[in-house]
Amino acid sequence: MHNFFLIFMLTVVSYLQSSAQITLEHTYNFPVTRIRTQLGLDHYVREPYQAADNAWKVDVFDGNHNLVNTAVLPWTGNFFDIGLVEINDYFWDTDNGVEFIIERQTSGSLPLFSVHDDSGAQIGPDYNNKPTLVTLSTGERKLVAADD
């Protein structure tokens, strides 16, 4: 019985001394996706949104939550659905910029997928199916999409 009491007291004391604290790092008022680049840098990317000037934009924040880039997408108008499908820093180039695949759909149409660089410029055509990044044994990367 004495050992049980001793173990119980040690458990209580260590629980009271090892209290953990969680600190809220940052709060966004909109949906963001966190990515880690190949260089180990953290970025936070805001989902596409329609700005007051009717342009579609994607904001990129650095690991300290500072806005570092706003990509202006090459379309206007309303979409039934729009969103980031994939985000990374190695689709097409070797810089630290973020590239992303966006899916967009107008009412009554099939979705379209497109690849964009960190300025918002579209790289390549629209795709009817989500493209996939494939790395060859040589290290070369290819974007593959099966069009209907």
GROMACS .gro file of N, CA and C in nm, residues 1-142:
model
  426
    1MET      N    1   0.083  -0.119   0.000
    1MET     CA    2   0.000   0.000   0.000
    1MET      C    3   0.088   0.125   0.000
    2HIS      N    4   0.197   0.118   0.072
    2HIS     CA    5   0.289   0.231   0.080
    2HIS      C    6   0.346   0.264  -0.060
    3ASN      N    7   0.380   0.161  -0.138
    3ASN     CA    8   0.434   0.181  -0.273
    3ASN      C    9   0.329   0.245  -0.365
    4PHE      N   10   0.205   0.204  -0.351
    4PHE     CA   11   0.099   0.261  -0.433
    4PHE      C   12   0.086   0.410  -0.405
    5PHE      N   13   0.087   0.447  -0.276
    5PHE     CA   14   0.075   0.587  -0.238
    5PHE      C   15   0.193   0.668  -0.291
    6LEU      N   16   0.314   0.615  -0.284
    6LEU     CA   17   0.433   0.682  -0.334
    6LEU      C   18   0.426   0.701  -0.485
    7ILE      N   19   0.386   0.599  -0.558
    7ILE     CA   20   0.373   0.608  -0.704
    7ILE      C   21   0.264   0.710  -0.740
    8PHE      N   22   0.154   0.708  -0.667
    8PHE     CA   23   0.045   0.802  -0.691
    8PHE      C   24   0.093   0.946  -0.671
    9MET      N   25   0.165   0.972  -0.564
    9MET     CA   26   0.214   1.108  -0.536
    9MET      C   27   0.316   1.153  -0.641
   10LEU      N   28   0.404   1.063  -0.682
   10LEU     CA   29   0.501   1.098  -0.786
   10LEU      C   30   0.431   1.131  -0.918
   11THR      N   31   0.327   1.059  -0.948
   11THR     CA   32   0.250   1.085  -1.070
   11THR      C   33   0.184   1.222  -1.063
   12VAL      N   34   0.124   1.254  -0.950
   12VAL     CA   35   0.057   1.383  -0.934
   12VAL      C   36   0.158   1.497  -0.943
   13VAL      N   37   0.271   1.484  -0.877
   13VAL     CA   38   0.373   1.589  -0.879
   13VAL      C   39   0.428   1.609  -1.019
   14SER      N   40   0.458   1.501  -1.091
   14SER     CA   41   0.514   1.517  -1.225
   14SER      C   42   0.408   1.573  -1.320
   15TYR      N   43   0.281   1.541  -1.300
   15TYR     CA   44   0.176   1.599  -1.383
   15TYR      C   45   0.167   1.748  -1.361
   16LEU      N   46   0.173   1.791  -1.238
   16LEU     CA   47   0.162   1.934  -1.207
   16LEU      C   48   0.283   2.012  -1.257
   17GLN      N   49   0.400   1.952  -1.261
   17GLN     CA   50   0.520   2.022  -1.303
   17GLN      C   51   0.541   2.017  -1.455
   18SER      N   52   0.473   1.931  -1.523
   18SER     CA   53   0.496   1.917  -1.666
   18SER      C   54   0.378   1.967  -1.748
   19SER      N   55   0.318   2.074  -1.705
   19SER     CA   56   0.205   2.127  -1.780
   19SER      C   57   0.254   2.191  -1.910
   20ALA      N   58   0.190   2.156  -2.018
   20ALA     CA   59   0.229   2.207  -2.151
   20ALA      C   60   0.144   2.328  -2.184
   21GLN      N   61   0.200   2.413  -2.266
   21GLN     CA   62   0.127   2.531  -2.310
   21GLN      C   63   0.133   2.537  -2.461
   22ILE      N   64   0.019   2.558  -2.522
   22ILE     CA   65   0.011   2.573  -2.667
   22ILE      C   66  -0.007   2.721  -2.697
   23THR      N   67   0.074   2.772  -2.788
   23THR     CA   68   0.067   2.913  -2.825
   23THR      C   69   0.010   2.926  -2.965
   24LEU      N   70  -0.093   3.007  -2.980
   24LEU     CA   71  -0.149   3.034  -3.112
   24LEU      C   72  -0.052   3.120  -3.189
   25GLU      N   73  -0.006   3.070  -3.304
   25GLU     CA   74   0.095   3.140  -3.381
   25GLU      C   75   0.035   3.253  -3.464
   26HIS      N   76  -0.074   3.224  -3.533
   26HIS     CA   77  -0.134   3.324  -3.620
   26HIS      C   78  -0.276   3.283  -3.655
   27THR      N   79  -0.362   3.380  -3.679
   27THR     CA   80  -0.499   3.354  -3.719
   27THR      C   81  -0.525   3.423  -3.852
   28TYR      N   82  -0.579   3.347  -3.948
   28TYR     CA   83  -0.622   3.403  -4.075
   28TYR      C   84  -0.774   3.410  -4.076
   29ASN      N   85  -0.829   3.508  -4.147
   29ASN     CA   86  -0.974   3.520  -4.158
   29ASN      C   87  -1.027   3.454  -4.284
   30PHE      N   88  -0.948   3.364  -4.342
   30PHE     CA   89  -0.983   3.296  -4.465
   30PHE      C   90  -0.907   3.165  -4.470
   31PRO      N   91  -0.950   3.072  -4.555
   31PRO     CA   92  -0.882   2.942  -4.562
   31PRO      C   93  -0.742   2.953  -4.622
   32VAL      N   94  -0.645   2.889  -4.559
   32VAL     CA   95  -0.508   2.882  -4.611
   32VAL      C   96  -0.460   2.738  -4.608
   33THR      N   97  -0.363   2.709  -4.694
   33THR     CA   98  -0.298   2.579  -4.697
   33THR      C   99  -0.151   2.599  -4.669
   34ARG      N  100  -0.095   2.522  -4.577
   34ARG     CA  101   0.047   2.532  -4.545
   34ARG      C  102   0.125   2.434  -4.632
   35ILE      N  103   0.234   2.483  -4.691
   35ILE     CA  104   0.323   2.394  -4.766
   35ILE      C  105   0.465   2.415  -4.716
   36ARG      N  106   0.546   2.315  -4.732
   36ARG     CA  107   0.688   2.324  -4.703
   36ARG      C  108   0.762   2.302  -4.834
   37THR      N  109   0.845   2.399  -4.873
   37THR     CA  110   0.915   2.390  -4.999
   37THR      C  111   1.028   2.288  -4.991
   38GLN      N  112   1.089   2.259  -5.105
   38GLN     CA  113   1.201   2.165  -5.107
   38GLN      C  114   1.319   2.217  -5.025
   39LEU      N  115   1.328   2.349  -5.008
   39LEU     CA  116   1.435   2.407  -4.928
   39LEU      C  117   1.399   2.413  -4.779
   40GLY      N  118   1.281   2.362  -4.744
   40GLY     CA  119   1.239   2.360  -4.605
   40GLY      C  120   1.172   2.488  -4.558
   41LEU      N  121   1.133   2.576  -4.651
   41LEU     CA  122   1.066   2.700  -4.615
   41LEU      C  123   0.916   2.677  -4.606
   42ASP      N  124   0.853   2.737  -4.507
   42ASP     CA  125   0.708   2.728  -4.494
   42ASP      C  126   0.642   2.843  -4.568
   43HIS      N  127   0.534   2.813  -4.638
   43HIS     CA  128   0.449   2.913  -4.703
   43HIS      C  129   0.305   2.880  -4.665
   44TYR      N  130   0.224   2.984  -4.661
   44TYR     CA  131   0.081   2.968  -4.640
   44TYR      C  132   0.013   3.030  -4.760
   45VAL      N  133  -0.075   2.953  -4.825
   45VAL     CA  134  -0.136   2.997  -4.949
   45VAL      C  135  -0.286   3.008  -4.929
   46ARG      N  136  -0.339   3.127  -4.961
   46ARG     CA  137  -0.483   3.152  -4.949
   46ARG      C  138  -0.554   3.094  -5.070
   47GLU      N  139  -0.669   3.034  -5.044
   47GLU     CA  140  -0.754   2.983  -5.153
   47GLU      C  141  -0.788   3.097  -5.249
   48PRO      N  142  -0.813   3.064  -5.377
   48PRO     CA  143  -0.850   3.170  -5.472
   48PRO      C  144  -0.971   3.248  -5.424
   49TYR      N  145  -0.968   3.379  -5.445
   49TYR     CA  146  -1.079   3.465  -5.405
   49TYR      C  147  -1.097   3.573  -5.510
   50GLN      N  148  -1.219   3.623  -5.518
   50GLN     CA  149  -1.248   3.730  -5.613
   50GLN      C  150  -1.237   3.862  -5.541
   51ALA      N  151  -1.144   3.946  -5.586
   51ALA     CA  152  -1.117   4.074  -5.522
   51ALA      C  153  -1.220   4.178  -5.567
   52ALA      N  154  -1.213   4.295  -5.504
   52ALA     CA  155  -1.307   4.402  -5.535
   52ALA      C  156  -1.299   4.445  -5.682
   53ASP      N  157  -1.182   4.429  -5.744
   53ASP     CA  158  -1.168   4.467  -5.886
   53ASP      C  159  -1.214   4.356  -5.980
   54ASN      N  160  -1.283   4.252  -5.927
   54ASN     CA  161  -1.338   4.139  -6.002
   54ASN      C  162  -1.232   4.039  -6.048
   55ALA      N  163  -1.105   4.063  -6.018
   55ALA     CA  164  -0.998   3.970  -6.056
   55ALA      C  165  -0.990   3.858  -5.954
   56TRP      N  166  -0.952   3.740  -6.001
   56TRP     CA  167  -0.930   3.626  -5.912
   56TRP      C  168  -0.784   3.627  -5.869
   57LYS      N  169  -0.761   3.609  -5.739
   57LYS     CA  170  -0.626   3.620  -5.683
   57LYS      C  171  -0.598   3.507  -5.586
   58VAL      N  172  -0.469   3.480  -5.566
   58VAL     CA  173  -0.420   3.385  -5.467
   58VAL      C  174  -0.308   3.454  -5.391
   59ASP      N  175  -0.320   3.463  -5.259
   59ASP     CA  176  -0.216   3.526  -5.176
   59ASP      C  177  -0.121   3.421  -5.122
   60VAL      N  178   0.008   3.456  -5.118
   60VAL     CA  179   0.111   3.367  -5.063
   60VAL      C  180   0.178   3.441  -4.948
   61PHE      N  181   0.182   3.376  -4.831
   61PHE     CA  182   0.243   3.432  -4.711
   61PHE      C  183   0.367   3.350  -4.677
   62ASP      N  184   0.469   3.415  -4.619
   62ASP     CA  185   0.589   3.342  -4.579
   62ASP      C  186   0.568   3.277  -4.443
   63GLY      N  187   0.671   3.212  -4.393
   63GLY     CA  188   0.663   3.142  -4.265
   63GLY      C  189   0.637   3.233  -4.147
   64ASN      N  190   0.662   3.364  -4.162
   64ASN     CA  191   0.632   3.462  -4.057
   64ASN      C  192   0.496   3.526  -4.076
   65HIS      N  193   0.419   3.474  -4.173
   65HIS     CA  194   0.282   3.518  -4.201
   65HIS      C  195   0.276   3.656  -4.264
   66ASN      N  196   0.384   3.697  -4.329
   66ASN     CA  197   0.384   3.822  -4.403
   66ASN      C  198   0.343   3.794  -4.547
   67LEU      N  199   0.260   3.879  -4.604
   67LEU     CA  200   0.221   3.864  -4.744
   67LEU      C  201   0.343   3.889  -4.831
   68VAL      N  202   0.382   3.790  -4.910
   68VAL     CA  203   0.500   3.806  -4.996
   68VAL      C  204   0.463   3.812  -5.143
   69ASN      N  205   0.343   3.767  -5.178
   69ASN     CA  206   0.307   3.767  -5.319
   69ASN      C  207   0.156   3.754  -5.333
   70THR      N  208   0.102   3.824  -5.432
   70THR     CA  209  -0.036   3.806  -5.472
   70THR      C  210  -0.036   3.768  -5.619
   71ALA      N  211  -0.078   3.647  -5.647
   71ALA     CA  212  -0.086   3.600  -5.785
   71ALA      C  213  -0.222   3.642  -5.841
   72VAL      N  214  -0.220   3.712  -5.954
   72VAL     CA  215  -0.343   3.754  -6.020
   72VAL      C  216  -0.371   3.654  -6.131
   73LEU      N  217  -0.481   3.582  -6.118
   73LEU     CA  218  -0.516   3.478  -6.214
   73LEU      C  219  -0.576   3.541  -6.341
   74PRO      N  220  -0.561   3.474  -6.454
   74PRO     CA  221  -0.595   3.537  -6.582
   74PRO      C  222  -0.743   3.531  -6.622
   75TRP      N  223  -0.836   3.528  -6.525
   75TRP     CA  224  -0.976   3.527  -6.563
   75TRP      C  225  -1.055   3.622  -6.475
   76THR      N  226  -1.171   3.658  -6.524
   76THR     CA  227  -1.270   3.732  -6.444
   76THR      C  228  -1.401   3.654  -6.455
   77GLY      N  229  -1.500   3.699  -6.385
   77GLY     CA  230  -1.628   3.631  -6.391
   77GLY      C  231  -1.650   3.543  -6.269
   78ASN      N  232  -1.769   3.487  -6.266
   78ASN     CA  233  -1.807   3.405  -6.151
   78ASN      C  234  -1.788   3.258  -6.183
   79PHE      N  235  -1.751   3.182  -6.081
   79PHE     CA  236  -1.734   3.039  -6.094
   79PHE      C  237  -1.825   2.969  -5.995
   80PHE      N  238  -1.881   2.857  -6.039
   80PHE     CA  239  -1.963   2.774  -5.952
   80PHE      C  240  -1.875   2.714  -5.842
   81ASP      N  241  -1.752   2.679  -5.880
   81ASP     CA  242  -1.657   2.620  -5.786
   81ASP      C  243  -1.517   2.657  -5.830
   82ILE      N  244  -1.431   2.693  -5.736
   82ILE     CA  245  -1.292   2.723  -5.766
   82ILE      C  246  -1.210   2.687  -5.643
   83GLY      N  247  -1.092   2.629  -5.664
   83GLY     CA  248  -1.011   2.594  -5.548
   83GLY      C  249  -0.873   2.546  -5.587
   84LEU      N  250  -0.784   2.547  -5.490
   84LEU     CA  251  -0.650   2.495  -5.509
   84LEU      C  252  -0.654   2.343  -5.501
   85VAL      N  253  -0.596   2.277  -5.600
   85VAL     CA  254  -0.592   2.132  -5.601
   85VAL      C  255  -0.459   2.083  -5.550
   86GLU      N  256  -0.351   2.149  -5.590
   86GLU     CA  257  -0.218   2.110  -5.547
   86GLU      C  258  -0.130   2.233  -5.547
   87ILE      N  259  -0.039   2.240  -5.450
   87ILE     CA  260   0.054   2.352  -5.438
   87ILE      C  261   0.192   2.295  -5.412
   88ASN      N  262   0.292   2.346  -5.481
   88ASN     CA  263   0.430   2.311  -5.450
   88ASN      C  264   0.524   2.412  -5.513
   89ASP      N  265   0.652   2.391  -5.498
   89ASP     CA  266   0.751   2.485  -5.550
   89ASP      C  267   0.839   2.423  -5.657
   90TYR      N  268   0.795   2.313  -5.717
   90TYR     CA  269   0.883   2.246  -5.813
   90TYR      C  270   0.812   2.194  -5.937
   91PHE      N  271   0.698   2.251  -5.974
   91PHE     CA  272   0.632   2.207  -6.097
   91PHE      C  273   0.718   2.236  -6.219
   92TRP      N  274   0.760   2.361  -6.233
   92TRP     CA  275   0.821   2.400  -6.360
   92TRP      C  276   0.958   2.464  -6.346
   93ASP      N  277   0.988   2.522  -6.233
   93ASP     CA  278   1.113   2.596  -6.225
   93ASP      C  279   1.187   2.564  -6.097
   94THR      N  280   1.304   2.621  -6.082
   94THR     CA  281   1.388   2.590  -5.966
   94THR      C  282   1.396   2.704  -5.867
   95ASP      N  283   1.312   2.807  -5.882
   95ASP     CA  284   1.315   2.917  -5.786
   95ASP      C  285   1.237   2.878  -5.660
   96ASN      N  286   1.229   2.971  -5.566
   96ASN     CA  287   1.155   2.945  -5.442
   96ASN      C  288   1.008   2.980  -5.455
   97GLY      N  289   0.964   3.019  -5.576
   97GLY     CA  290   0.825   3.056  -5.596
   97GLY      C  291   0.733   2.936  -5.587
   98VAL      N  292   0.610   2.962  -5.560
   98VAL     CA  293   0.509   2.859  -5.544
   98VAL      C  294   0.430   2.846  -5.674
   99GLU      N  295   0.414   2.723  -5.721
   99GLU     CA  296   0.327   2.696  -5.834
   99GLU      C  297   0.206   2.618  -5.782
  100PHE      N  298   0.096   2.630  -5.854
  100PHE     CA  299  -0.024   2.561  -5.806
  100PHE      C  300  -0.114   2.520  -5.921
  101ILE      N  301  -0.194   2.417  -5.894
  101ILE     CA  302  -0.298   2.371  -5.986
  101ILE      C  303  -0.431   2.419  -5.929
  102ILE      N  304  -0.510   2.481  -6.016
  102ILE     CA  305  -0.641   2.531  -5.975
  102ILE      C  306  -0.749   2.458  -6.054
  103GLU      N  307  -0.853   2.422  -5.984
  103GLU     CA  308  -0.972   2.367  -6.050
  103GLU      C  309  -1.079   2.475  -6.048
  104ARG      N  310  -1.141   2.498  -6.164
  104ARG     CA  311  -1.249   2.596  -6.170
  104ARG      C  312  -1.362   2.539  -6.253
  105GLN      N  313  -1.484   2.580  -6.219
  105GLN     CA  314  -1.601   2.528  -6.288
  105GLN      C  315  -1.709   2.635  -6.290
  106THR      N  316  -1.764   2.661  -6.408
  106THR     CA  317  -1.879   2.749  -6.417
  106THR      C  318  -2.004   2.664  -6.407
  107SER      N  319  -2.115   2.725  -6.378
  107SER     CA  320  -2.240   2.651  -6.361
  107SER      C  321  -2.275   2.577  -6.489
  108GLY      N  322  -2.302   2.448  -6.476
  108GLY     CA  323  -2.342   2.367  -6.590
  108GLY      C  324  -2.228   2.317  -6.677
  109SER      N  325  -2.103   2.341  -6.638
  109SER     CA  326  -1.990   2.295  -6.719
  109SER      C  327  -1.909   2.192  -6.642
  110LEU      N  328  -1.822   2.124  -6.714
  110LEU     CA  329  -1.728   2.033  -6.649
  110LEU      C  330  -1.612   2.113  -6.591
  111PRO      N  331  -1.545   2.062  -6.488
  111PRO     CA  332  -1.433   2.137  -6.430
  111PRO      C  333  -1.314   2.143  -6.526
  112LEU      N  334  -1.239   2.251  -6.514
  112LEU     CA  335  -1.114   2.268  -6.588
  112LEU      C  336  -1.002   2.283  -6.486
  113PHE      N  337  -0.886   2.228  -6.519
  113PHE     CA  338  -0.769   2.237  -6.433
  113PHE      C  339  -0.662   2.316  -6.507
  114SER      N  340  -0.590   2.400  -6.434
  114SER     CA  341  -0.482   2.477  -6.495
  114SER      C  342  -0.368   2.493  -6.396
  115VAL      N  343  -0.245   2.505  -6.450
  115VAL     CA  344  -0.125   2.521  -6.369
  115VAL      C  345  -0.082   2.667  -6.378
  116HIS      N  346  -0.044   2.725  -6.263
  116HIS     CA  347  -0.007   2.867  -6.257
  116HIS      C  348   0.124   2.884  -6.181
  117ASP      N  349   0.201   2.984  -6.222
  117ASP     CA  350   0.322   3.016  -6.147
  117ASP      C  351   0.288   3.118  -6.039
  118ASP      N  352   0.390   3.164  -5.965
  118ASP     CA  353   0.363   3.252  -5.851
  118ASP      C  354   0.318   3.392  -5.890
  119SER      N  355   0.321   3.427  -6.019
  119SER     CA  356   0.265   3.555  -6.061
  119SER      C  357   0.117   3.541  -6.095
  120GLY      N  358   0.071   3.417  -6.111
  120GLY     CA  359  -0.066   3.390  -6.151
  120GLY      C  360  -0.077   3.352  -6.297
  121ALA      N  361   0.032   3.370  -6.374
  121ALA     CA  362   0.029   3.337  -6.515
  121ALA      C  363   0.003   3.187  -6.533
  122GLN      N  364  -0.082   3.156  -6.630
  122GLN     CA  365  -0.112   3.017  -6.657
  122GLN      C  366   0.000   2.956  -6.740
  123ILE      N  367   0.044   2.838  -6.698
  123ILE     CA  368   0.150   2.765  -6.766
  123ILE      C  369   0.083   2.650  -6.841
  124GLY      N  370   0.082   2.656  -6.971
  124GLY     CA  371   0.022   2.549  -7.049
  124GLY      C  372  -0.127   2.567  -7.065
  125PRO      N  373  -0.191   2.466  -7.124
  125PRO     CA  374  -0.335   2.476  -7.154
  125PRO      C  375  -0.422   2.441  -7.034
  126ASP      N  376  -0.553   2.454  -7.054
  126ASP     CA  377  -0.648   2.399  -6.958
  126ASP      C  378  -0.654   2.249  -6.978
  127TYR      N  379  -0.677   2.176  -6.870
  127TYR     CA  380  -0.687   2.031  -6.875
  127TYR      C  381  -0.827   1.990  -6.831
  128ASN      N  382  -0.880   1.885  -6.892
  128ASN     CA  383  -1.012   1.833  -6.852
  128ASN      C  384  -1.002   1.744  -6.729
  129ASN      N  385  -0.883   1.693  -6.701
  129ASN     CA  386  -0.861   1.607  -6.584
  129ASN      C  387  -0.742   1.663  -6.507
  130LYS      N  388  -0.738   1.633  -6.378
  130LYS     CA  389  -0.631   1.685  -6.293
  130LYS      C  390  -0.495   1.632  -6.341
  131PRO      N  391  -0.402   1.722  -6.371
  131PRO     CA  392  -0.267   1.678  -6.409
  131PRO      C  393  -0.191   1.622  -6.289
  132THR      N  394  -0.100   1.532  -6.317
  132THR     CA  395  -0.018   1.469  -6.215
  132THR      C  396   0.129   1.497  -6.245
  133LEU      N  397   0.204   1.530  -6.145
  133LEU     CA  398   0.347   1.553  -6.161
  133LEU      C  399   0.420   1.420  -6.149
  134VAL      N  400   0.500   1.387  -6.251
  134VAL     CA  401   0.575   1.262  -6.254
  134VAL      C  402   0.724   1.296  -6.259
  135THR      N  403   0.804   1.233  -6.173
  135THR     CA  404   0.948   1.252  -6.175
  135THR      C  405   1.012   1.130  -6.239
  136LEU      N  406   1.086   1.153  -6.347
  136LEU     CA  407   1.153   1.045  -6.418
  136LEU      C  408   1.279   1.003  -6.344
  137SER      N  409   1.337   0.890  -6.382
  137SER     CA  410   1.458   0.841  -6.316
  137SER      C  411   1.575   0.936  -6.335
  138THR      N  412   1.569   1.021  -6.437
  138THR     CA  413   1.674   1.120  -6.462
  138THR      C  414   1.662   1.241  -6.371
  139GLY      N  415   1.549   1.250  -6.298
  139GLY     CA  416   1.524   1.366  -6.214
  139GLY      C  417   1.437   1.470  -6.283
  140GLU      N  418   1.418   1.455  -6.413
  140GLU     CA  419   1.335   1.547  -6.490
  140GLU      C  420   1.189   1.529  -6.448
  141ARG      N  421   1.116   1.639  -6.442
  141ARG     CA  422   0.975   1.634  -6.403
  141ARG      C  423   0.886   1.660  -6.525
  142LYS      N  424   0.777   1.584  -6.532
  142LYS     CA  425   0.679   1.600  -6.640
  142LYS      C  426   0.540   1.608  -6.577
   0.00000   0.00000   0.00000
